[in-house]
XYZ file of C-alpha atoms in Angstrom:
260
model
C 56.471 149.136 175.208
C 56.294 152.722 174.013
C 55.130 155.458 176.347
C 52.528 156.416 173.745
C 50.027 153.773 174.781
C 47.143 155.230 172.809
C 49.044 154.985 169.544
C 50.262 151.442 170.020
C 46.873 150.296 171.293
C 45.334 151.705 168.147
C 47.794 149.603 166.160
C 46.529 146.491 167.939
C 48.846 146.036 170.937
C 47.452 145.215 174.364
C 49.431 146.980 177.046
C 47.858 145.730 180.283
C 45.432 143.240 181.781
C 45.045 139.512 181.382
C 45.323 137.496 178.221
C 44.363 134.390 176.321
C 47.108 132.339 177.979
C 45.081 132.194 181.158
C 43.049 129.505 179.368
C 44.749 128.656 176.044
C 48.141 128.397 174.359
C 49.407 129.916 171.108
C 46.676 127.975 169.261
C 49.023 127.524 166.310
C 47.038 124.642 164.813
C 43.778 126.604 164.992
C 45.412 129.728 163.554
C 46.883 127.702 160.691
C 43.501 126.146 159.879
C 41.787 129.530 160.036
C 44.418 131.167 157.821
C 44.118 128.393 155.244
C 40.381 128.985 155.019
C 40.623 132.781 155.113
C 43.133 132.891 152.263
C 40.506 131.431 149.931
C 37.422 133.203 151.238
C 36.093 136.695 151.768
C 33.835 135.524 154.604
C 34.222 137.044 158.046
C 36.081 135.286 160.838
C 32.762 134.681 162.566
C 31.277 133.043 159.487
C 34.337 130.867 158.880
C 34.769 129.713 162.474
C 31.178 129.556 163.720
C 29.012 128.991 160.644
C 31.397 127.041 158.411
C 33.292 125.422 161.319
C 36.641 125.509 159.518
C 38.350 124.568 162.808
C 36.328 121.359 163.092
C 35.003 122.059 166.582
C 32.418 119.596 167.903
C 30.004 122.113 169.437
C 28.749 125.626 168.831
C 30.079 126.765 172.202
C 33.545 125.455 171.301
C 33.434 127.411 168.037
C 32.469 130.601 169.854
C 35.262 130.139 172.385
C 37.767 129.539 169.588
C 36.679 132.745 167.842
C 37.046 134.698 171.079
C 40.482 133.270 171.811
C 41.801 133.751 168.263
C 40.512 137.301 168.310
C 42.268 137.877 171.615
C 45.572 136.581 170.274
C 45.440 137.611 166.622
C 42.566 140.082 166.227
C 40.911 137.874 163.605
C 37.612 139.723 164.087
C 39.156 143.157 164.506
C 41.875 143.287 161.839
C 44.081 145.666 163.804
C 47.064 146.949 161.819
C 49.668 144.609 163.301
C 47.302 141.684 162.732
C 46.679 142.690 159.124
C 50.433 142.541 158.524
C 50.528 139.053 160.027
C 47.759 137.952 157.646
C 49.596 139.463 154.669
C 52.972 137.867 155.486
C 51.538 134.476 156.460
C 51.123 133.005 152.930
C 54.591 134.263 151.945
C 56.585 132.550 154.689
C 55.649 128.970 155.557
C 58.730 128.278 157.682
C 58.388 131.454 159.716
C 54.770 130.939 160.742
C 55.379 129.722 164.319
C 57.522 132.769 165.085
C 55.171 135.136 163.282
C 52.339 133.793 165.435
C 54.419 134.156 168.593
C 55.328 137.772 167.813
C 51.689 138.658 167.202
C 50.635 136.879 170.386
C 53.330 138.688 172.388
C 51.918 141.986 171.166
C 48.395 140.943 172.070
C 48.889 139.070 175.369
C 50.642 140.947 178.210
C 50.986 137.775 180.292
C 52.736 135.851 177.540
C 54.987 138.882 177.156
C 55.896 138.703 180.854
C 56.815 135.036 180.507
C 59.588 135.933 178.028
C 61.820 136.857 180.985
C 61.882 133.210 182.041
C 62.624 131.872 178.560
C 64.696 134.150 176.327
C 67.653 134.782 178.689
C 68.095 131.044 179.380
C 71.137 129.284 177.934
C 70.624 126.731 175.179
C 70.001 123.322 176.730
C 69.060 124.754 180.118
C 65.917 123.477 181.814
C 62.932 125.840 181.545
C 59.869 124.351 183.222
C 56.555 125.845 184.183
C 57.625 126.582 187.806
C 60.366 128.841 186.399
C 57.747 130.812 184.506
C 55.428 130.787 187.518
C 58.178 132.318 189.645
C 58.419 135.264 187.235
C 54.656 135.802 187.377
C 54.608 135.591 191.155
C 57.426 138.135 191.426
C 55.738 140.515 188.995
C 52.171 139.996 190.241
C 52.337 138.828 193.875
C 49.125 137.113 195.024
C 47.317 137.950 191.774
C 46.768 134.334 190.735
C 45.552 131.312 192.654
C 47.992 128.368 192.716
C 45.909 126.466 190.163
C 45.632 129.438 187.813
C 49.330 130.194 188.176
C 50.188 126.630 187.175
C 47.763 126.596 184.231
C 48.955 129.993 182.974
C 52.613 129.004 183.241
C 52.065 125.664 181.506
C 50.175 127.370 178.689
C 52.999 129.860 178.201
C 55.576 127.054 178.218
C 53.555 125.254 175.555
C 53.488 128.372 173.382
C 57.244 128.843 173.644
C 57.555 125.196 172.594
C 55.306 125.757 169.576
C 57.513 128.677 168.508
C 60.677 126.577 168.787
C 62.233 128.318 171.806
C 61.688 125.257 174.017
C 61.690 121.528 173.295
C 60.553 118.518 175.231
C 57.126 117.388 176.388
C 57.411 117.262 180.169
C 61.024 118.264 180.775
C 61.387 121.325 178.602
C 64.799 122.728 177.748
C 65.891 125.865 175.952
C 66.110 125.439 172.202
C 67.206 127.858 169.475
C 64.408 129.262 167.356
C 64.800 129.460 163.587
C 63.797 132.924 162.343
C 63.355 133.888 158.709
C 63.880 137.281 157.032
C 60.117 137.932 157.101
C 60.040 137.164 160.837
C 62.872 139.649 161.373
C 60.971 142.275 159.380
C 57.795 141.701 161.415
C 59.749 141.916 164.670
C 61.343 145.157 163.442
C 57.907 146.544 162.612
C 56.602 145.799 166.120
C 59.733 147.360 167.610
C 59.325 150.452 165.428
C 55.705 150.940 166.465
C 56.856 150.680 170.099
C 59.315 153.520 169.600
C 62.609 151.724 168.935
C 64.858 152.907 166.127
C 68.364 152.506 164.733
C 70.742 150.375 166.853
C 68.248 150.319 169.745
C 65.801 148.509 167.467
C 68.272 145.662 166.998
C 68.527 145.274 170.781
C 64.797 145.608 171.490
C 62.773 142.844 173.193
C 60.984 142.192 169.907
C 64.257 141.379 168.156
C 65.335 139.227 171.128
C 62.659 136.763 169.993
C 64.821 135.984 166.952
C 67.352 134.192 169.200
C 70.280 135.777 167.356
C 73.064 138.172 168.375
C 72.698 141.774 167.065
C 75.053 141.247 164.114
C 73.060 138.272 162.861
C 69.802 140.143 163.405
C 71.104 142.865 161.107
C 72.167 140.249 158.553
C 68.655 138.777 158.582
C 67.180 142.251 158.087
C 69.450 142.689 155.067
C 67.896 139.545 153.630
C 64.467 141.027 154.367
C 65.592 144.140 152.512
C 66.207 142.001 149.427
C 62.555 140.909 149.722
C 61.384 144.523 149.849
C 60.173 144.361 153.458
C 62.799 146.608 155.055
C 65.137 149.400 154.018
C 68.487 149.909 155.742
C 70.400 153.176 155.558
C 73.929 153.603 156.877
C 76.055 156.748 157.113
C 79.281 156.271 159.043
C 78.334 154.883 162.433
C 74.662 155.765 161.965
C 72.114 153.079 161.145
C 68.504 153.688 160.137
C 66.058 150.813 159.810
C 62.931 151.715 157.859
C 60.129 149.162 157.999
C 56.671 150.657 157.671
C 56.859 152.223 154.213
C 58.704 149.420 152.356
C 56.529 146.780 154.019
C 53.388 148.734 153.125
C 54.491 148.910 149.500
C 55.525 145.265 149.229
C 52.422 143.920 150.981
C 50.190 146.503 149.259
C 48.909 147.896 152.540
C 48.867 151.703 152.247
C 47.509 152.227 155.774
C 50.534 150.498 157.274
C 52.814 153.420 156.412
C 50.733 155.585 158.771
C 51.453 153.473 161.869
């Protein structure tokens, strides 16, 4: 995270505290249903989820909880800048949606972000089970969580990493390789840029680690994103500049994005 917490919080990041994964997972199915409805409606998130029940929840309380959780993860009621970009890219990249959702959730949920240390460095095919994630939480936050909460939190995080494609398996989860798209790479680069990374350091940032690719292939994917107008790359000798905010703002027709 950048040292300028005020700026990145204004963009929509959450830099401290708990998160939605204490009670829920990535909620990819709910997000997908909400996005499908929102793309064809100008109604507010509250109206779509609570009044129109586009998520198909059985009770009013369940609808209210879903709205709260989706707002926590994706700012559906707040429309923070990084969330607005997610909403703009979503209809353009069907295959990248699980990773787009994960990146947004990582920006919004500090606890999910902490769990990355138990998942991303693991070798392909290696076992990654909830106790492995729990051990990372316990080391980072000793005695913060009760045993039951620690287990629930860790299982929820493991489920989210499965939904994004980084893990596979129902009970015995093992490390799997995610399948990023150019738009996912551009979104990851945007988050990294807002957090203060630039040039070669951007390629090696934690946000780009989510792509599950070595630096050279990350750059190749960004070149594909450049062809889509989402990124601009500038090279001069050994210097590399990765420009994301302005080209993405122009392509997605989001003038405020260039001011991030």
